[in-house]
XYZ file of C-alpha atoms in Angstrom:
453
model
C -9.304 167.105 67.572
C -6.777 168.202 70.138
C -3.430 166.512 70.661
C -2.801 164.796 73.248
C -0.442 166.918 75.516
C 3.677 166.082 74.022
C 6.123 168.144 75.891
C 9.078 169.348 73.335
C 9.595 171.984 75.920
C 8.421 173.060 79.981
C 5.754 175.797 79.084
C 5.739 178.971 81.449
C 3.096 179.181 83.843
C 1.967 183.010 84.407
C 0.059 184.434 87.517
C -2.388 185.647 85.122
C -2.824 182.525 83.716
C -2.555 184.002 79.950
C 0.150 185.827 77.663
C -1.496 189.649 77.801
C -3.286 188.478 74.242
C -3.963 185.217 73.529
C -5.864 184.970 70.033
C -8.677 181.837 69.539
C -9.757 182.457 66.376
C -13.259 180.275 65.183
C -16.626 180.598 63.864
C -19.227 181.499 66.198
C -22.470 179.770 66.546
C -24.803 182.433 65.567
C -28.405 180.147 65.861
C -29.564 178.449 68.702
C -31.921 176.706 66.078
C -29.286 175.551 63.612
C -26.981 174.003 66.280
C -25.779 170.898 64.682
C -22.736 172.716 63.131
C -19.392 172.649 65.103
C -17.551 175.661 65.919
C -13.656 174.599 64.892
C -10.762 176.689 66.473
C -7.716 177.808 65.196
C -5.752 178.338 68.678
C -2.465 180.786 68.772
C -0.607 182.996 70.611
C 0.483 186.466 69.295
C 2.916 189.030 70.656
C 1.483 190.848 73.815
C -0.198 193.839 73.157
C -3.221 194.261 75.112
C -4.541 192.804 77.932
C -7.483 190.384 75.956
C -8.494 187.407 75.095
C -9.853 186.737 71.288
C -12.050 183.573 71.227
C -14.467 182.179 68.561
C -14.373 185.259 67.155
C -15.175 187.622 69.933
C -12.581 190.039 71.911
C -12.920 189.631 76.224
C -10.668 192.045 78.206
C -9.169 190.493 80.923
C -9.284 191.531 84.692
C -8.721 190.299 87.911
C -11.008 187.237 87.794
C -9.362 186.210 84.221
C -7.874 182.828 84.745
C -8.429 181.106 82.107
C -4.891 178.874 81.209
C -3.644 178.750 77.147
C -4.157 175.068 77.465
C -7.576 175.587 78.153
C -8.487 177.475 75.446
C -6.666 175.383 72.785
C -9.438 172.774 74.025
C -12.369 175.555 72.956
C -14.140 174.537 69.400
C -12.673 170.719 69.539
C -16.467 169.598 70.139
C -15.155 165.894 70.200
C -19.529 165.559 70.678
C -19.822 165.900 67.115
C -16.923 164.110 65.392
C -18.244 161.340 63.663
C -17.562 158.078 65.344
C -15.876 159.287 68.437
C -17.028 157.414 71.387
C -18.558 160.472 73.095
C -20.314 161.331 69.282
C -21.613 157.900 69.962
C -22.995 158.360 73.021
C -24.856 161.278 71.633
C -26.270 159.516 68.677
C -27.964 156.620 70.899
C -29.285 159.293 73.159
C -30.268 161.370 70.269
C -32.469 158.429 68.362
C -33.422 157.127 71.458
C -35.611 160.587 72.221
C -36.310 161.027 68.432
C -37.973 157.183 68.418
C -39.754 157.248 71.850
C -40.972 160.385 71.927
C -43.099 161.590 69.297
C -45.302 165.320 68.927
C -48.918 165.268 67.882
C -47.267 165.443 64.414
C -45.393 162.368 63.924
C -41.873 164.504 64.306
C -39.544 164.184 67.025
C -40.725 166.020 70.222
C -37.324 167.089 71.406
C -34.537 169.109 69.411
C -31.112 168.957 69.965
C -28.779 171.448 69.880
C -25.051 170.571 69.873
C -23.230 173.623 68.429
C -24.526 176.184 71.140
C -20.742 178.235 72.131
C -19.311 177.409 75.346
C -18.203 180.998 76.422
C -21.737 182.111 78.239
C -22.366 185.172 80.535
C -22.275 184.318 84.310
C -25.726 185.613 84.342
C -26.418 182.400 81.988
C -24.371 180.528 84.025
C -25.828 181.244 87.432
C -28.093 183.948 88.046
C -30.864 182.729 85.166
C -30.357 179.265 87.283
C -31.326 181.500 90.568
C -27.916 179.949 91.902
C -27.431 182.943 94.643
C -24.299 185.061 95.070
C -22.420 183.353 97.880
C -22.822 179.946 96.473
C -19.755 177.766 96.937
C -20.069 176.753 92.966
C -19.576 179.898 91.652
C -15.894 180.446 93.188
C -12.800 180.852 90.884
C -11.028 178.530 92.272
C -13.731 176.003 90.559
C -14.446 177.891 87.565
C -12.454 179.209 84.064
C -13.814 182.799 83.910
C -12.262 185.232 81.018
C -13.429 187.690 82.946
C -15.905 188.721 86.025
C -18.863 189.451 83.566
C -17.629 186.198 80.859
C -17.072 182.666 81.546
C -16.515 178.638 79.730
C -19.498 177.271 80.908
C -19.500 175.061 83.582
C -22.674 173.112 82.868
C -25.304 173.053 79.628
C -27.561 174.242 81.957
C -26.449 177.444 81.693
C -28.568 177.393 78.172
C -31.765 176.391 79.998
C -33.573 179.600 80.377
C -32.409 181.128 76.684
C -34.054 178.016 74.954
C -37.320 178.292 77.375
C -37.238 181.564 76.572
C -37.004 181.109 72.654
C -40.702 178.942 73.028
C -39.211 175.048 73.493
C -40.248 172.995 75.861
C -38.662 169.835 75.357
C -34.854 169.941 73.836
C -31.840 168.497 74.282
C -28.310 170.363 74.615
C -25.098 168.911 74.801
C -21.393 171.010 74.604
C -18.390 170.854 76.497
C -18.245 172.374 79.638
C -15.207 173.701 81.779
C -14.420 173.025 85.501
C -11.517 173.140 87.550
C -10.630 170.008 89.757
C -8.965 167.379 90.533
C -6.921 165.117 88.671
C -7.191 161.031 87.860
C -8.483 158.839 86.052
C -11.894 160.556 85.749
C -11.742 163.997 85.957
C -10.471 166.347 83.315
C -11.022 170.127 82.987
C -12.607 169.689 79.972
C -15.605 167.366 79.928
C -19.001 166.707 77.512
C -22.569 166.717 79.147
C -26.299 166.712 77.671
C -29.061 168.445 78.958
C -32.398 167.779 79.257
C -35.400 169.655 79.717
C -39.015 169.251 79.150
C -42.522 171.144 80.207
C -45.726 170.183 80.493
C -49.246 172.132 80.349
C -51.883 171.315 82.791
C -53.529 169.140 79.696
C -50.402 167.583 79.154
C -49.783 166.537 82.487
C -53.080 165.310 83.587
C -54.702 164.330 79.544
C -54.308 160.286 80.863
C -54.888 160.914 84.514
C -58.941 159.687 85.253
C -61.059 161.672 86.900
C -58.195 164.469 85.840
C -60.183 167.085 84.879
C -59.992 169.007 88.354
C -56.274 168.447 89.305
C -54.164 171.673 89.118
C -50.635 172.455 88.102
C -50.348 175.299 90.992
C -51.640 176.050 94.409
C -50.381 178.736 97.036
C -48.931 176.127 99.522
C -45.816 175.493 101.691
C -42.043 174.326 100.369
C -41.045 171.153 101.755
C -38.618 168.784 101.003
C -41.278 166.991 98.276
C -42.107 170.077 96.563
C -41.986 173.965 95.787
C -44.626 176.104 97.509
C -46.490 176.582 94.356
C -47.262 173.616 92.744
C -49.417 171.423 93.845
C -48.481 167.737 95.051
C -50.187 165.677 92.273
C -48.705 167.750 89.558
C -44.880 166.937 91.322
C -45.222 163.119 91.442
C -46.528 163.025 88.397
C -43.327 165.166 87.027
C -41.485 163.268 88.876
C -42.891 160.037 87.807
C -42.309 161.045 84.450
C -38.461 162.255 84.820
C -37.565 159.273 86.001
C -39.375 157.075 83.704
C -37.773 158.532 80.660
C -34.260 158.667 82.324
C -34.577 154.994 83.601
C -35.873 153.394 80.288
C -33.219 155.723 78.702
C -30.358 153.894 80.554
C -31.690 150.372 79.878
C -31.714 150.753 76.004
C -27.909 152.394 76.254
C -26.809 149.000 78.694
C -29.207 146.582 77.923
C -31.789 144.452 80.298
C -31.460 144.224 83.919
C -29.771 147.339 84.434
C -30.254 148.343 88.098
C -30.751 151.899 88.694
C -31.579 153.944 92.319
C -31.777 156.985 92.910
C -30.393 159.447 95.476
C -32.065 162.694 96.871
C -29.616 165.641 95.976
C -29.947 169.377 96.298
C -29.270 171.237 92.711
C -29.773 175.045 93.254
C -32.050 174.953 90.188
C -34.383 172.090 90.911
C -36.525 170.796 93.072
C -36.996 168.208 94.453
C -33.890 166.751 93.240
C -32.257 163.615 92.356
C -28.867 161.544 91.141
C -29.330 158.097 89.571
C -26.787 155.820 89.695
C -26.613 152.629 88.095
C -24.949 148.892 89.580
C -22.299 148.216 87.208
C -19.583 145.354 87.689
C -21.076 145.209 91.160
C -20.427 149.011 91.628
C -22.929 151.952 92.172
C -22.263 154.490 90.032
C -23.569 158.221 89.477
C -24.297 159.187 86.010
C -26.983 162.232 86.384
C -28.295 164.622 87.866
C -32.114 165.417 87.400
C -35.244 167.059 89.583
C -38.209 169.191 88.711
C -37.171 172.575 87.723
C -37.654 175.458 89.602
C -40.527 177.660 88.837
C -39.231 180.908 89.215
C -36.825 180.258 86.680
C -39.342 178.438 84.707
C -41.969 182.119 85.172
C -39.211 184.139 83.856
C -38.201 182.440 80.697
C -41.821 183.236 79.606
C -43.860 179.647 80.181
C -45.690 180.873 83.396
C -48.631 178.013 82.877
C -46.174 175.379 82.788
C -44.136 173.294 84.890
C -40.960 170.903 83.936
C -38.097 168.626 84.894
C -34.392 168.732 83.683
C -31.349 166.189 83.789
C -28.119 166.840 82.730
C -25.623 163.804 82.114
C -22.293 163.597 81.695
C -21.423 161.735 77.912
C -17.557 160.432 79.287
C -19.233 158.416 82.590
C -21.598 157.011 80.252
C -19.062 156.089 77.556
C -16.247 155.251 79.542
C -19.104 152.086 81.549
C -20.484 150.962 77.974
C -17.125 150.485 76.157
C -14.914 149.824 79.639
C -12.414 152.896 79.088
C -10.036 153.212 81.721
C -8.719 156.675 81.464
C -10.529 159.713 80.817
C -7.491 161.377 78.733
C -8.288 158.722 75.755
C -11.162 161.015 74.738
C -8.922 163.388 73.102
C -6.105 160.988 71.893
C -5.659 161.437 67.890
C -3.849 157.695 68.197
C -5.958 156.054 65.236
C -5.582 152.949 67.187
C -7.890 154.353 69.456
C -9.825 155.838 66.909
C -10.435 153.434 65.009
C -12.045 151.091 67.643
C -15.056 153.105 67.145
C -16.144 153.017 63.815
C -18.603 150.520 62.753
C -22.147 150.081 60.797
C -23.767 151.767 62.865
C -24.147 153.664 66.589
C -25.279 150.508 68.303
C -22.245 147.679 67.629
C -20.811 146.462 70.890
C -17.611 147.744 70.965
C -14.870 147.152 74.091
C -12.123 149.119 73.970
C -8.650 147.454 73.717
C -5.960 148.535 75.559
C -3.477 150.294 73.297
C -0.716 149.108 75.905
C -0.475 149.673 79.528
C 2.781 152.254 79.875
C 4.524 151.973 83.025
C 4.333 155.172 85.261
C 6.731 157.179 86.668
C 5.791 158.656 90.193
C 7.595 161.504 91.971
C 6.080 163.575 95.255
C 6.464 167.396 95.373
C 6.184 168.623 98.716
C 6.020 172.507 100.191
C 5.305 174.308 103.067
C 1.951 176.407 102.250
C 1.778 180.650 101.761
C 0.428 182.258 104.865
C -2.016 183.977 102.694
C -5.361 181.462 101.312
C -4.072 178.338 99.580
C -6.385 176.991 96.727
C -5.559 173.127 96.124
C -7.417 173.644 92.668
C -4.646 175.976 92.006
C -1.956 173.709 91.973
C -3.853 171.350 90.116
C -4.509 173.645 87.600
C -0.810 174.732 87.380
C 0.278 170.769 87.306
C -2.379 170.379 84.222
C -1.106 173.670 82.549
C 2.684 172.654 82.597
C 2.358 168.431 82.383
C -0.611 168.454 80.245
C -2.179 164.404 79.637
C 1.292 162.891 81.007
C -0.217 163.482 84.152
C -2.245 160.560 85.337
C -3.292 161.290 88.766
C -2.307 164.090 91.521
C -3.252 163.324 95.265
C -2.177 164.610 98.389
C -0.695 161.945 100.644
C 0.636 163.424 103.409
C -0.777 167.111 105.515
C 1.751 168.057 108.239
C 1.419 170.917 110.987
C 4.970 172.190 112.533
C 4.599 171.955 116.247
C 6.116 175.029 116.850
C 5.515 177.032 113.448
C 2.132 176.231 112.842
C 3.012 176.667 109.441
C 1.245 173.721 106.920
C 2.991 171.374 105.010
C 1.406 169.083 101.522
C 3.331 166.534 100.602
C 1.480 165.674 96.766
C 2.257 162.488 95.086
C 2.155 162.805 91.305
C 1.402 159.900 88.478
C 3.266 160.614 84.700
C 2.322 158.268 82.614
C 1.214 159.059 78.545
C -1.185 156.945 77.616
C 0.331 156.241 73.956
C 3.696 155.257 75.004
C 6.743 155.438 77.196
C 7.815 158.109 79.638
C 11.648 158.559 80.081
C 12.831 159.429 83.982
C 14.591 162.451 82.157
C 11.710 163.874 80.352
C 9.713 163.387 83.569
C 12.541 165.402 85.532
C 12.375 168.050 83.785
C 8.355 168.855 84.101
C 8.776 167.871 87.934
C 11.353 170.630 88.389
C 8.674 172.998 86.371
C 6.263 172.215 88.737
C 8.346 172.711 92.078
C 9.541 176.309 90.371
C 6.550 177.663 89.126
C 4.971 176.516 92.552
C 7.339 178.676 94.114
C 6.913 181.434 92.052
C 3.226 181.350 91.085
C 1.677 180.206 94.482
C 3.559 181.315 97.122
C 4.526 178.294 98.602
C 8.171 177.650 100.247
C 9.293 174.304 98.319
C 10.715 171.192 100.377
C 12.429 169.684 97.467
């Protein structure tokens, strides 16, 4: 499990985002099928000497599109999803024998397998072209991504395993792994997060089997796209589908919260399904989004080999979920090693109620850095990253507060306001100082930007 970020010094941050080697040494998952093993890291550093990166046992060169940070990578292999009695292992359990009770082969065994242990570094083929996510889409940009380099990536989503298991023979599994974004930075974001996917097809006897009078209906017909269906299936198999989807996913959310859970759902448009759909779900008079779900795309489905079939796919996110059912406030606490957190979570068995207790509520210490921004493009996701990279978990929450255009200049100021606070104990103003004035340099240096300090 990783520490939670302690500075004993202000780390260097370097325009390439790595030392010119940076060594992750691990064990490889080798088997898609034999997934339930972690893959632990041993993160360090060695003397430069080349320009790669060495991670779960595999060398990437770097190049320009390497921007990957050190403090990313010491997160690679952690796989808090499968450390026993962590609230996100949890999570995964309930889902886990919730799929394994309800939904049963022709066999008596489990319909769906899971696979937790797949590795997180994936090809951005995997990652986007097998999802038919085209070239100029805004999600594969660097400035939201952690690529090692332009042909290697963290993954950004489980989905990125969805045509490699199709392709293997499944059609009904479950994957869950961490996945890596760059964003923002509160209470609920995090660069590192855990998500599950789904993903199950059905034959033209599978679909239709219960349906009277079902004999005739079709899976495919040469028709138009609209905004109910793709041009090649036919509109009885897509409700049904859809029927389906949202009938597991919906009686899958009331046995994690309980009765009288209310759920909608929200149309959406995911590159990789379609029709598509978020659910969110009324909690503490709120409406909250906790997946993401729609009937796959059959192009993708036709080249992963199941040509006479046609499926849906979710993929949630295991913190939302975890942070509603035990009422965590603060996304860092997932990778706290503070046994008083820890603890919290063990019990008889995956199902105990359990609300988390406040370890103590630390006071924060706020200071704003503001600059004037580089004439050349300004990524906001790059000072974020560079805040996260130098402050680590003692930052609570970054948010711009104030945008200002010179009258005469034209040039752009941000004025950010930024929340330390450690969620284990107390901050000291001198501490905090010292990381601020990291910050303001190394946005000076790194980004371009002409500081206002």
């Amino acid at each position: 499990m990783a520490m939670l970020w302690k500075f004993m010094r202000v780390a260097k941050y370097s325009k390439t985002a790595l030392s010119p080697k940076v060594k992750v040494r691990g064990i490889p998952t080798h088997s898609r099928r034999s997934s339930s093993k972690s893959a632990p890291s041993d993160f360090a550093a060695s003397a430069p000497s080349s320009n790669t990166v060495e991670l779960l046992g595999k060398s990437y060169p770097q190049d320009d599109y390497s921007n990957v940070t050190e403090k990313i990578l010491s997160k690679v292999g952690k796989n808090l999803h499968n450390r026993k009695h962590h609230p996100l292992w949890l999570i995964k359990e309930q889902v886990k024998e919730h799929f394994y009770k309800h939904y049963v082969g022709r066999r008596g065994t489990p319909l769906f397998s899971v696979y937790d242990g797949l590795s997180p570094v994936v090809t951005v083929q995997q990652n986007f072209d097998s999802l038919l996510i085209p070239q100029n889409h805004a999600s594969r940009r660097k400035e939201d991504n952690y690529y090692l380099n332009r042909e290697h990536m963290l993954r950004a989503h489980t989905s990125a395993h969805q045509w490699d298991l199709i392709h293997s023979g499944l059609d009904a599994f479950l994957a869950v792994g961490d996945v890596y974004r760059r964003d923002t930075i509160d209470s609920t974001h995090y660069p590192v997060f855990h998500q599950m996917e789904g993903v199950r097809l059905f034959s033209c006897h599978e679909l239709f089997s219960n349906i009277r009078d079902g004999e005739g209906l079709q899976l495919f017909e040469q028709g138009h796209r609209t905004a109910h269906k793709q041009e090649c299936h036919t509109m009885e198999a897509v409700r049904l589908v859809e029927f389906n989807l949202k009938q597991v996913l919906t009686k899958l959310m009331a046995h994690i919260f309980g009765d009288g859970l209310q759920v909608r759902w929200v149309d959406c448009c995911f590159p990789f399904t379609h029709p598509s759909f978020e659910m969110e779900i009324n909690f503490q008079g709120e409406w909250m989004e906790v997946l993401g779900c729609g009937v796959m795309e059959q192009q993708l489905v036709n080249s992963a080999g199941a040509q006479d079939k046609i499926g849906w796919a979710f993929g949630l996110g295991l913190e939302r979920l975890a942070m509603i059912l035990y009422d965590i406030p603060d996304i860092r606490l997932f990778w706290s090693e503070d046994e008083r957190f820890l603890k919290q979570f063990i019990g008889p068995h995956i199902w105990q109620k359990i609300k988390f207790q406040p370890l103590s509520r630390y006071p924060p210490l706020i200071n704003d850095i503001s600059f004037w921004l580089p004439s050349e493009p300004y990524c906001q996701n790059d000072f974020y990253d560079l805040v996260r990279t130098i402050g680590g978990d003692l930052i609570e929450k970054v948010a711009l507060v104030d945008e200002f255009t010179h009258p005469k200049t034209k040039k752009v100021s941000h004025c950010y306001r930024i929340v330390y606070r450690h969620p284990e104990r107390t901050l000291t103003q001198d501490e905090v100082h010292h990381i601020h004035q990291a910050i303001e340099e190394s946005a000076v240096r790194e980004l371009g930007v002409e500081g206002r300090f």
